[in-house]
Short mmCIF file of C-alpha atoms and ligand atoms in Angstrom, two decimals:
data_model
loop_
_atom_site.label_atom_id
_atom_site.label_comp_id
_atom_site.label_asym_id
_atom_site.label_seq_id
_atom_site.Cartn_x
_atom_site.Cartn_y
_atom_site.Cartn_z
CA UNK A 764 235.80 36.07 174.32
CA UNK A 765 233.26 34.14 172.26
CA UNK A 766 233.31 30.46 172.31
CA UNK A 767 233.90 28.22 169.35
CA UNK A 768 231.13 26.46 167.87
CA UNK A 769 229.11 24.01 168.44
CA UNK A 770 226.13 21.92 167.88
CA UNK A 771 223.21 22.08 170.59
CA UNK A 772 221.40 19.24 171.84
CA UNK A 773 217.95 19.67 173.43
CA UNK A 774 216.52 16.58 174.77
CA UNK A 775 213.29 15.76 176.49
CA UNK A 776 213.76 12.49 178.50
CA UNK A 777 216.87 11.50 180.51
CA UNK A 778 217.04 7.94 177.76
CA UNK A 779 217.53 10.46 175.18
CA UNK A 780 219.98 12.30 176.53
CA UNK A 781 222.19 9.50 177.65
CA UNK A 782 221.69 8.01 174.18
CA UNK A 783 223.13 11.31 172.94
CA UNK A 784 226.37 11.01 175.40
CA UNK A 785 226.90 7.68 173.60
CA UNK A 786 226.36 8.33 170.21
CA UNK A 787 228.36 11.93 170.42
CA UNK A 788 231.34 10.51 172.46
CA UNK A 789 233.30 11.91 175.41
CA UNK A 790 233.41 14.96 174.55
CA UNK A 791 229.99 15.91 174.24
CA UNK A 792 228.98 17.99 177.50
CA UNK A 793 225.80 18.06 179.68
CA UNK A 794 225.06 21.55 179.95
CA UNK A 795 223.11 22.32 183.81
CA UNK A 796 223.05 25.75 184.99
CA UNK A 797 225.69 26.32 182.22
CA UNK A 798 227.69 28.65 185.51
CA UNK A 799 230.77 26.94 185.51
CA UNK A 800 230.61 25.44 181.74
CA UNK A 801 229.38 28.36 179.48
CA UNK A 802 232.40 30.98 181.42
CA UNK A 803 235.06 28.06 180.72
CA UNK A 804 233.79 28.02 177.28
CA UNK A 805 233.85 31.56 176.87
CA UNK A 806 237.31 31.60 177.93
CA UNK A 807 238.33 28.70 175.60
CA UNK A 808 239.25 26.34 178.63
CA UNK A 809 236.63 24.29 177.57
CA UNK A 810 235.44 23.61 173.72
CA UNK A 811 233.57 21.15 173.55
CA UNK A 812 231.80 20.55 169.97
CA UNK A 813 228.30 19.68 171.95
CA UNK A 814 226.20 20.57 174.45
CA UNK A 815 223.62 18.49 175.59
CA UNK A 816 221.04 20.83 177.56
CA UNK A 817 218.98 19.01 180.45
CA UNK A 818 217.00 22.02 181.26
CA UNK A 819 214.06 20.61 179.64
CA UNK A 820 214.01 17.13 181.05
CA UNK A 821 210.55 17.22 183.17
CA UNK A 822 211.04 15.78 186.92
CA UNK A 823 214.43 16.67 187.89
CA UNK A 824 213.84 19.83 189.67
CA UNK A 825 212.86 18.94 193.04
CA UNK A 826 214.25 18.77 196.83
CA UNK A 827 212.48 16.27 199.01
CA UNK A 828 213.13 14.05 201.93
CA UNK A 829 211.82 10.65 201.14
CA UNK A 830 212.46 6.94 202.36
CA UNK A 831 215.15 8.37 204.25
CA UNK A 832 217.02 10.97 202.49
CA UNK A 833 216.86 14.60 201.25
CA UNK A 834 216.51 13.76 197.87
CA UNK A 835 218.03 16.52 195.50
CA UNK A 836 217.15 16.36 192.09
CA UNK A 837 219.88 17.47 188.68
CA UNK A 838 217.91 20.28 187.87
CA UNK A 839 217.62 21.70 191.73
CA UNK A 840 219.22 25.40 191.80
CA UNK A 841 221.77 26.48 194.38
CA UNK A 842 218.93 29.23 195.81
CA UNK A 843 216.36 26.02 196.22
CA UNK A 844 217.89 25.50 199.04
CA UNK A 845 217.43 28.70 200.49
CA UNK A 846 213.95 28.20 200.14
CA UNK A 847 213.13 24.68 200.85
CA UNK A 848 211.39 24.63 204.21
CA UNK A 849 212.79 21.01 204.43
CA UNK A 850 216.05 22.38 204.06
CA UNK A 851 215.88 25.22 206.03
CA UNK A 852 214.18 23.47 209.02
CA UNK A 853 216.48 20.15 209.23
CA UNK A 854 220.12 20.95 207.35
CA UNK A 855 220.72 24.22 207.88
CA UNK A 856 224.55 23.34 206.90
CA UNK A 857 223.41 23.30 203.37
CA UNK A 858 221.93 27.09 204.07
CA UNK A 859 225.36 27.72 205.21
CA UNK A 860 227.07 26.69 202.28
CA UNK A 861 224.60 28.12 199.57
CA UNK A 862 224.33 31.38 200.99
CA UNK A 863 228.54 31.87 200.48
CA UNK A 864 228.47 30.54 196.73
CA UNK A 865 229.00 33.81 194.46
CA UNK A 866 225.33 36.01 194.28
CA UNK A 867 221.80 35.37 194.13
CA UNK A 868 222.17 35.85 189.90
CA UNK A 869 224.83 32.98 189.82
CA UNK A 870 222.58 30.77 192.72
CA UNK A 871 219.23 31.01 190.40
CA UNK A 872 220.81 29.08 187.51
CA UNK A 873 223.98 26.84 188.73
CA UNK A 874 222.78 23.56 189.93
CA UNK A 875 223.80 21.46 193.30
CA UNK A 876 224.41 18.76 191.17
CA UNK A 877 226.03 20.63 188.48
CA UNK A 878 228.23 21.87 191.15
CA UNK A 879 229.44 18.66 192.49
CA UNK A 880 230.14 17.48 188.59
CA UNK A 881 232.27 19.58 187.93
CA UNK A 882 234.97 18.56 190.66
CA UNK A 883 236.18 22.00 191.52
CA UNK A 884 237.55 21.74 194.32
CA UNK A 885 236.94 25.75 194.80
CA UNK A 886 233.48 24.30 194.88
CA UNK A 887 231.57 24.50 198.18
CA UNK A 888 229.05 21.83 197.99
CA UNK A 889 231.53 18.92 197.49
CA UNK A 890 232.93 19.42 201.34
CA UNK A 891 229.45 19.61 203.04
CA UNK A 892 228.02 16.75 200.88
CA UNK A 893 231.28 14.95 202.32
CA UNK A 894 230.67 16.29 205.63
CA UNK A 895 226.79 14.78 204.77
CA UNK A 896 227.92 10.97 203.58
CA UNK A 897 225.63 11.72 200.59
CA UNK A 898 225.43 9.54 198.01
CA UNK A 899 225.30 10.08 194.57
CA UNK A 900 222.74 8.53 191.55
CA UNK A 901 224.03 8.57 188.04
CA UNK A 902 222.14 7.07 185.01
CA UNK A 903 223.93 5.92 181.68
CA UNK A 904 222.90 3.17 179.39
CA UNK A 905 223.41 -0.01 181.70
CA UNK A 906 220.57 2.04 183.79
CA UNK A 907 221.05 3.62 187.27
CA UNK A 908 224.02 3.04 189.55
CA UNK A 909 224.83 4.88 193.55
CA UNK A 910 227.99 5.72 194.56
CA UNK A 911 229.42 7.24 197.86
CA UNK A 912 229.93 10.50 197.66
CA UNK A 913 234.01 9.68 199.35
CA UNK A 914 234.77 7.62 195.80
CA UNK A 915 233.36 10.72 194.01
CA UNK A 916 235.83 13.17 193.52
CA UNK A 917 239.09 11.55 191.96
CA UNK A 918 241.05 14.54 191.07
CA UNK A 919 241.62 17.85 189.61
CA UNK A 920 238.19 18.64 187.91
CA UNK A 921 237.85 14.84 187.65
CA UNK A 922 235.27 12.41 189.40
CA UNK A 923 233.50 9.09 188.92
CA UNK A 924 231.14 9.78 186.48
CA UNK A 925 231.51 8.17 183.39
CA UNK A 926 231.49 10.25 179.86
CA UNK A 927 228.04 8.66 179.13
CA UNK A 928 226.63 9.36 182.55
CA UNK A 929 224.14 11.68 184.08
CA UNK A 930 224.08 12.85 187.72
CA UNK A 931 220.36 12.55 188.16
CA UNK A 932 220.28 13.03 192.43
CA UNK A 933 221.93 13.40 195.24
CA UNK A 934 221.24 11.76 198.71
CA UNK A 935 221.48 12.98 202.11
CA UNK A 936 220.71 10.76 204.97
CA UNK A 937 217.81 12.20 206.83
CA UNK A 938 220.10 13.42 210.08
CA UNK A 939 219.49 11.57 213.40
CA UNK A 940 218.33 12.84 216.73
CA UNK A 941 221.26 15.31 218.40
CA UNK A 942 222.53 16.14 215.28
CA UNK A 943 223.89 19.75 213.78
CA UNK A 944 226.35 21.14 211.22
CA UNK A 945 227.87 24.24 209.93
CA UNK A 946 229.61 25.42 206.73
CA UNK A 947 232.46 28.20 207.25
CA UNK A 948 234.30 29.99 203.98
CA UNK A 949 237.40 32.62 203.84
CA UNK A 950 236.75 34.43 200.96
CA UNK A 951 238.62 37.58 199.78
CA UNK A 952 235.46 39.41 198.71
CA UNK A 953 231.71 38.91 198.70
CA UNK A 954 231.24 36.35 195.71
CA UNK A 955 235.04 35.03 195.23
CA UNK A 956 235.80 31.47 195.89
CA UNK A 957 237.03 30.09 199.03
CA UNK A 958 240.34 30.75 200.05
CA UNK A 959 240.15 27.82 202.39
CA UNK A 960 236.16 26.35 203.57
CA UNK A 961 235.20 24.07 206.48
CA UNK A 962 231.94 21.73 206.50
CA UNK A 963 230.95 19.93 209.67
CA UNK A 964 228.37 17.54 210.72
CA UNK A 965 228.18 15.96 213.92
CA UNK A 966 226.03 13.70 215.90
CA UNK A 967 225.75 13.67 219.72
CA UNK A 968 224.47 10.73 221.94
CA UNK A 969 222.79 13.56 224.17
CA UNK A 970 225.72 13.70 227.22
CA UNK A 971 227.85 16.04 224.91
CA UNK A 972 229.61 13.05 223.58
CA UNK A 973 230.21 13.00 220.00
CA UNK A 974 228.29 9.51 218.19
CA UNK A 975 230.19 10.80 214.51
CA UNK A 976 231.96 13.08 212.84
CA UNK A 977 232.22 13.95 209.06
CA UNK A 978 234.73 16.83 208.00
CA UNK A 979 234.97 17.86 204.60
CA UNK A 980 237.33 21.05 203.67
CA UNK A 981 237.47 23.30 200.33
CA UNK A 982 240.06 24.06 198.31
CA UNK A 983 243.25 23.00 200.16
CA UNK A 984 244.31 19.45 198.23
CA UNK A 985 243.64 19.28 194.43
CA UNK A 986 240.28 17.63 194.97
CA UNK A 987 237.93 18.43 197.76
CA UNK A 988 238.88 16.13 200.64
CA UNK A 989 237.71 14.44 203.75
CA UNK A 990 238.91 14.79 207.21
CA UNK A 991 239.12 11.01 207.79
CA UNK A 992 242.18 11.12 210.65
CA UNK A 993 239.72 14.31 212.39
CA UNK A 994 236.77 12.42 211.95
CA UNK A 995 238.44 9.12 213.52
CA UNK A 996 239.72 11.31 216.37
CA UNK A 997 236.72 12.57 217.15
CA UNK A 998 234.02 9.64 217.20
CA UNK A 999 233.13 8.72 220.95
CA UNK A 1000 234.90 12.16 222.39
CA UNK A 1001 233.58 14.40 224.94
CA UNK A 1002 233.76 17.80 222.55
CA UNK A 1003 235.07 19.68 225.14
CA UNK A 1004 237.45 22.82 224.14
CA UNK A 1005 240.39 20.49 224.19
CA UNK A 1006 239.17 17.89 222.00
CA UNK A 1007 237.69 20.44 220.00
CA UNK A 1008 241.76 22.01 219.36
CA UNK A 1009 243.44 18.78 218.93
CA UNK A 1010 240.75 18.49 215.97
CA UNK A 1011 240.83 21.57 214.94
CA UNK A 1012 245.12 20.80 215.15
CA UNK A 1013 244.65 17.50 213.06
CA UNK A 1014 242.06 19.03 210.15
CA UNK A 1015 244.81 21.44 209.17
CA UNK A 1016 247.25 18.92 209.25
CA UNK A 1017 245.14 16.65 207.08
CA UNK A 1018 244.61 19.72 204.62
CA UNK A 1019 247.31 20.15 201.50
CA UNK A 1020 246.88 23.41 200.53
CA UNK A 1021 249.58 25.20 198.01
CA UNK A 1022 250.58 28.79 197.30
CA UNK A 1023 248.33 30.51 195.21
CA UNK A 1024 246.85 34.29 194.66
CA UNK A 1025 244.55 33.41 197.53
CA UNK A 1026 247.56 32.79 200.01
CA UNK A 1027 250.71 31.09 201.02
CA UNK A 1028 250.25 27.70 202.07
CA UNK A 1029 250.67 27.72 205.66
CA UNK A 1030 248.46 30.84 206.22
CA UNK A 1031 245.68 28.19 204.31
CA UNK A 1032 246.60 25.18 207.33
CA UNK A 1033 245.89 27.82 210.26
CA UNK A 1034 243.00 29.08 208.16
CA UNK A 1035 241.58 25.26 208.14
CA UNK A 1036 242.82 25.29 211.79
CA UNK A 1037 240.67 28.07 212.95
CA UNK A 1038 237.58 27.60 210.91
CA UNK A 1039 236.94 23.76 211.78
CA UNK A 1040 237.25 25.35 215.66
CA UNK A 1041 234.63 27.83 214.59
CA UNK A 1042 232.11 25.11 213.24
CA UNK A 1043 232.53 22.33 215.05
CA UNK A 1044 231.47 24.86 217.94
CA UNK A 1045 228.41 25.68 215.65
CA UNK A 1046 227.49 22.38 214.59
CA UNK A 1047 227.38 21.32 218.50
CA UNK A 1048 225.11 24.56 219.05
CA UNK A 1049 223.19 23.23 216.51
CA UNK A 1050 222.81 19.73 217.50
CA UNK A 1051 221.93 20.82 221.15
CA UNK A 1052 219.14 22.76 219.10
CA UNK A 1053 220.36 26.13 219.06
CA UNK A 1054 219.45 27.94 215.64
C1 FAD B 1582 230.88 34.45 189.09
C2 FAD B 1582 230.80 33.05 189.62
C3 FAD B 1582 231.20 32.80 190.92
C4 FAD B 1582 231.10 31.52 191.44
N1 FAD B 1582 231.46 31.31 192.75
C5 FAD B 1582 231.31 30.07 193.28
C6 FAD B 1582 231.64 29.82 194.65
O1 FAD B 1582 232.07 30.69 195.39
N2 FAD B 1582 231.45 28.56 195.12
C7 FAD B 1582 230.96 27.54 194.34
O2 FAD B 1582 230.78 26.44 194.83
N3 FAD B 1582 230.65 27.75 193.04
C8 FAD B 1582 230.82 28.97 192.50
N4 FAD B 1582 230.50 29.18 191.19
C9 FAD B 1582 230.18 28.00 190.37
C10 FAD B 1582 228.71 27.71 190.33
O3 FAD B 1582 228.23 27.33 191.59
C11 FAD B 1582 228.56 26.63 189.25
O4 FAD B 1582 227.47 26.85 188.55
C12 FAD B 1582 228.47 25.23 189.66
O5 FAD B 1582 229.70 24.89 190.21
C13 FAD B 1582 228.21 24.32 188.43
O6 FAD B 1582 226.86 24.10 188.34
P1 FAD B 1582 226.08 24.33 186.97
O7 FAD B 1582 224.74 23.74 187.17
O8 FAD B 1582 226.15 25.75 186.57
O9 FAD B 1582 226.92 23.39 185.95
P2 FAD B 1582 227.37 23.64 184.46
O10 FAD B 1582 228.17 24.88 184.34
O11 FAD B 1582 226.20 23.50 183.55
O12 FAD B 1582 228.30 22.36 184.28
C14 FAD B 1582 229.56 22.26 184.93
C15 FAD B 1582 230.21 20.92 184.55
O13 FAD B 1582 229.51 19.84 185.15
C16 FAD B 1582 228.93 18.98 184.15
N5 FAD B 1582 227.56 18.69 184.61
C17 FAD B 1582 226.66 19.61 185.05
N6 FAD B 1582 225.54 18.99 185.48
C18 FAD B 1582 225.74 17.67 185.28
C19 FAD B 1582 224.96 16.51 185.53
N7 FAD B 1582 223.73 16.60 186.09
N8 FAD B 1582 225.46 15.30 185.18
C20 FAD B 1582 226.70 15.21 184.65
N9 FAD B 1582 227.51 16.25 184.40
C21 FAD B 1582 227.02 17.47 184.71
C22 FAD B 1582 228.97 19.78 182.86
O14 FAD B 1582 229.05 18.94 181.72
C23 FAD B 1582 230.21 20.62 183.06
O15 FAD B 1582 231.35 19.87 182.77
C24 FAD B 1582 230.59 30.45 190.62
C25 FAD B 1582 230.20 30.71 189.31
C26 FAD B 1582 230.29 31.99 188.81
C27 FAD B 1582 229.84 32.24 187.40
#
C-alpha cells in the first residue's frame, strides 16, 4: 500500500527540530531509520501528517565510551555496533543482540535509538539495554533531561518520551571488572522477530559469586520487561547449576507471555525458562573471560 500524505520536515540542528515537534503537535513524527515507521505507514497503522527527518542533524552518529559510559548517539545504526571495536571488545551482549535483528539491509538504516522509541516490545534492544541499566537522554524545549532506562517503556508501543521530545543518546555504564553478558532469541526464521528473547548481564566478585544481575526478556508481557524477582534472587549467589535453574525457574515465571502466531503461552514460559539457562551460562563464560 502507499501511505497517505504528508508534509516533510528536514531540519538541520536538534533546536529546530524540537521547535518543529512543538509547533506541529503530537502527531508530528521523528522519522530515524524510517524501519519500523515508513512499513507502519505503508500499511496505514500509522498516518501521521508529518515527518520530521533527523538524518541530517550533524553529531548524532557516533558510539563512544566516555566519562564512564558507551555513549550511543540517535543517529547510530543497528550494524555500528557490529563494527565498533569498543563494542566488540567490551559488550559483546550488544553483538549478540544486533546480529539477530532482521538482515544486514534492515541493520544499515534502523537506529538503536530508533529502536528503543518505538516500544516494541518484539524489539531486541529494549531487553539488553535493561539487562545494561542504560540510561536514556532526551532533549525537548525545557532542554535535556536522563531517565532510567526501567521507567522507559510504559506500555504497548508507549514509553516516556514526551510528543515534543528527542531521544538524542543512550548510556551504558562502562562494565566493571568480572563482568559478561549474552543475548539469546527464538525466532521462527532467519530475520522474524523473537518468539521469546533473553538478555543477561552479570557481574562476578572473582570466587564465582555473582556481585549483580540484570535480566531483561523480549516479547512475553506487552512491554519489554525486567527480571526484577530473578535479578533479586540472584545477587550474592554462588552461580552454580542449581542457582542457575531456580533462576532460570523464576525468569519464566516473571515472563507474561500470551497466545499468538508465534506460540501458545506456556511453550513461550519454558522458552524464557531455557534460554535465560543458556545465557546466564554464557554471560558467566564471558565474565571469567571466555570469548
Ligand atoms: C523486515 C524487518 C524486520 C525487523 N526485525 C526486527 C527484529 O527482529 N528485531 C528488532 O529489534 N527490530 C526489528 N525490526 C525493526 C528495526 O530494528 C527498526 O528499525 C527499529 O525498531 C526502529 O528504528 P528506526 O531507526 O528504523 O526508527 P523509525 O522507524 O524511524 O521510527 C520508529 C518510531 O520511533 C520514533 N523515533 C525514532 N527515532 C527517534 C528518536 N531519536 N527520538 C524520538 N522518537 C524516535 C519514530 O517517530 C517512530 O515512532 C525490523 C524491521 C524490519 C523492516
Amino acid at each position: 500500500m502507499i501511505p497517505r500524505s504528508f508534509e516533510y520536515f528536514s531540519p538541520r540542528t536538534l533546536d529546530e527540530a524540537v521547535s518543529l515537534l512543538q509547533k506541529l503537535g503530537p502527531e508530528a513524527k521523528i522519522l530515524s531509520g524510517g524501519q519500523s515507521l515508513i512499513p507502519m505507514m505503508k500499511l496505514r497503522l500509522a498516518s501521521p501528517p508529518f515527518i520530521i527527518d533527523i538524518n541530517h542533524i550533524p553529531g548524532l552518529n557516533y558510539i563512544s565510551e566516555l566519562d564512564g559510559y558507551l555513549r550511543i548517539g540517535a543517529l547510530a545504526r543497528e550494524s555500528d555496533l557490529e563494527v565498533s571495536p569498543a563494542v566488540t571488545s567490551r559488550y559483546p551482549i550488544l553483538v549478540d543482540t544486533t546480529s539477530v535483528i532482521a538482515d544486514p539491509l534492515v541493520r544499515n538504516q534502523a537506529t538503536v535509538c530508533g529502536n528503543l522509541a518505538h516500544g516494541d516490545p518484539a524489539n531486541d534492544h529494549p531487553a539488553t539495554m535493561l539487562a545494561l541499566e542504560a540510561s536514556l537522554i532526551a532533549v525537548g524545549p525545557g532542554g535535556e533531561r536522563e531517565m532510567p532506562i526501567e521507567s522507559f517503556f510504559t506500555g504497548l508501543f508507549e514509553t516516556a518520551l514526551q510528543p515534543d521530545e528527542i531521544l538524542t543518546e543512550i548510556r551504558v555504564p562502562i562494565p566493571s571488572p568480572s563482568s559478561g553478558g549474552a543475548y539469546l532469541k527464538l525466532e521462527r526464521k532467519v530475520g522474524d522477530y523473537a518468539t521469546a528473547g533473553v538478555a543477561v548481564q552479570i557481574t562476578m566478585n572473582g570466587g564465582g559469586v555473582c556481585k549483580r544481575a540484570g535480566i531483561g526478556l523480549t516479547n512475553v508481557a506487552f512491554s519489554p520487561l525486567k527480571a526484577k524477582k530473578t535479578e533479586a534472587f540472584l545477587a550474592g549467589k554462588a552461580l552454580d547449576d542449581s542457582t542457575i535453574k531456580q533462576a532460570a525457574e523464576l525468569a519464566a515465571g516473571e515472563s507474561q507471555p500470551i497466545d499468538d502466531i508465534r506460540g501458545s503461552a506456556d511453550y513461550k514460559r519454558d522458552l524464557v525458562r531455557v534460554l535465560t539457562a543458556r545465557a546466564l551460562n554464557r554471560a558467566i563464560e564471558r565474565a571469567n573471560g571466555g570469548a
